[in-house]
CSV table of C-alpha atoms and ligand atoms in Angstrom, one decimal:
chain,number,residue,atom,x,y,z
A,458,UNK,CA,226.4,298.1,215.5
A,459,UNK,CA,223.3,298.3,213.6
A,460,UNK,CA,220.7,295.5,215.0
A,461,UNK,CA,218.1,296.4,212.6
A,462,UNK,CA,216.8,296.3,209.0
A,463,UNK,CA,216.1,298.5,206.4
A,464,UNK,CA,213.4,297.5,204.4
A,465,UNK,CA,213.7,299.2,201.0
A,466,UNK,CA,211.1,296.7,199.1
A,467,UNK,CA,208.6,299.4,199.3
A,468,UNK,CA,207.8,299.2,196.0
A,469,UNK,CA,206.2,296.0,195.1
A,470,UNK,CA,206.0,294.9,191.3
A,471,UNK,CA,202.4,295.4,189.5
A,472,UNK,CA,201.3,292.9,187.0
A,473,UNK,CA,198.0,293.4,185.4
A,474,UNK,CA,195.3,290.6,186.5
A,475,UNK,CA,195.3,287.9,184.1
A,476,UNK,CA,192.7,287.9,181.4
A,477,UNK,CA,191.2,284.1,181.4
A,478,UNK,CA,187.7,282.9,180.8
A,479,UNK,CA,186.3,281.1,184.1
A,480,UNK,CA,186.7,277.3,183.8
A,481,UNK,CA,184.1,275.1,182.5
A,482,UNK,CA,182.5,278.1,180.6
A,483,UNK,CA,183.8,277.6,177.6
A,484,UNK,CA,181.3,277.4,174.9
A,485,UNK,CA,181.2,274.4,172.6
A,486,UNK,CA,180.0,273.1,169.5
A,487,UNK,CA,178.5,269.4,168.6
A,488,UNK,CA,180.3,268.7,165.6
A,489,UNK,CA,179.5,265.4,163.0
A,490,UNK,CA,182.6,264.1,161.6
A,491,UNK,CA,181.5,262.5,158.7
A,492,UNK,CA,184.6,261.1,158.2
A,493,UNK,CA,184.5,258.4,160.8
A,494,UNK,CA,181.2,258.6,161.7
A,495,UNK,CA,181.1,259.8,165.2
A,496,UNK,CA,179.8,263.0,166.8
A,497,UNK,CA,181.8,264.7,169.3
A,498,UNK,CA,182.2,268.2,170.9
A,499,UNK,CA,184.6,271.1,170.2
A,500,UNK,CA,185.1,274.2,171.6
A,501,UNK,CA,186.1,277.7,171.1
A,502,UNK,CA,189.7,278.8,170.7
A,503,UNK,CA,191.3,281.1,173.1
A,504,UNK,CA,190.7,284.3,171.2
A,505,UNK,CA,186.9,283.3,170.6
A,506,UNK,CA,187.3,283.1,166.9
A,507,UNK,CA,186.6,280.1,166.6
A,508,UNK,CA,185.5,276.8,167.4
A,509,UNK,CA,188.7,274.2,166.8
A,510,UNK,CA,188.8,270.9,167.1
A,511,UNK,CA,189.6,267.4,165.7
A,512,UNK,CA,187.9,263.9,164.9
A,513,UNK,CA,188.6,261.7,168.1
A,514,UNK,CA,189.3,258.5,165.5
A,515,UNK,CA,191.0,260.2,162.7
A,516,UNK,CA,192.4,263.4,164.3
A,517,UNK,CA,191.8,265.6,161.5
A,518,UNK,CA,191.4,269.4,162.4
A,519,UNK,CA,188.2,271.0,162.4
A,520,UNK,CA,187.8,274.9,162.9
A,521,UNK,CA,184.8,277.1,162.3
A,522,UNK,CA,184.9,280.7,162.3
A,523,UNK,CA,182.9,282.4,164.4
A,524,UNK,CA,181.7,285.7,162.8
A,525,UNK,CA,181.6,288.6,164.8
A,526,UNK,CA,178.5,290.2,163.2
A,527,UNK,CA,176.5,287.5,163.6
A,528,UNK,CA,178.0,285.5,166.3
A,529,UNK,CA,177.5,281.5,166.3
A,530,UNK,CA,176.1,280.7,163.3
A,531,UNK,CA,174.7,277.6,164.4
A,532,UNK,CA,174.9,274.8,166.9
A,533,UNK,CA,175.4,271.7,165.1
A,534,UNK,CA,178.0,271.2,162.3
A,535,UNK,CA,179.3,268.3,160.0
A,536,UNK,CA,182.8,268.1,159.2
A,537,UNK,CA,183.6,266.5,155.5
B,1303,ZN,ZN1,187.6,261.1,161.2
């Protein structure tokens, strides 16, 4: 009889460390809908290409390229 264990998991899995911006970093834009009137914020898209969003009233989509060259362009926006 054989009272103990072999432990074979010597060879634990390696994942690479999640790539994630820290929370509550995220930069954002204040955006004028013209639409509806009303001002909100949006903010940038996972890839940091851009700033998406949409009208809190009307729900139409906002986006705004962020150009890598010359990086935000500005800070406040209105959407048409
Ligand atoms: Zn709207």
């Amino acid at each position: 009889m054989n009272g103990r264990r072999l432990d074979l998991s010597s060879d634990p899995p390696i994942s690479p460390p999640p790539q994630r911006p820290a929370p509550g970093a995220r930069p954002f834009l204040g955006i004028h809908f013209a639409c509806c009137d009303v001002y909100t914020r949006i903010y940038v898209n996972r890839d940091a290409t851009a700033y998406e969003g949409r009208c809190p009233r009307c729900s139409q989509p906002v986006r705004i390229r962020i150009d890598p060259l010359a990086g935000t362009i500005a800070r406040f926006f209105t959407a048409y």
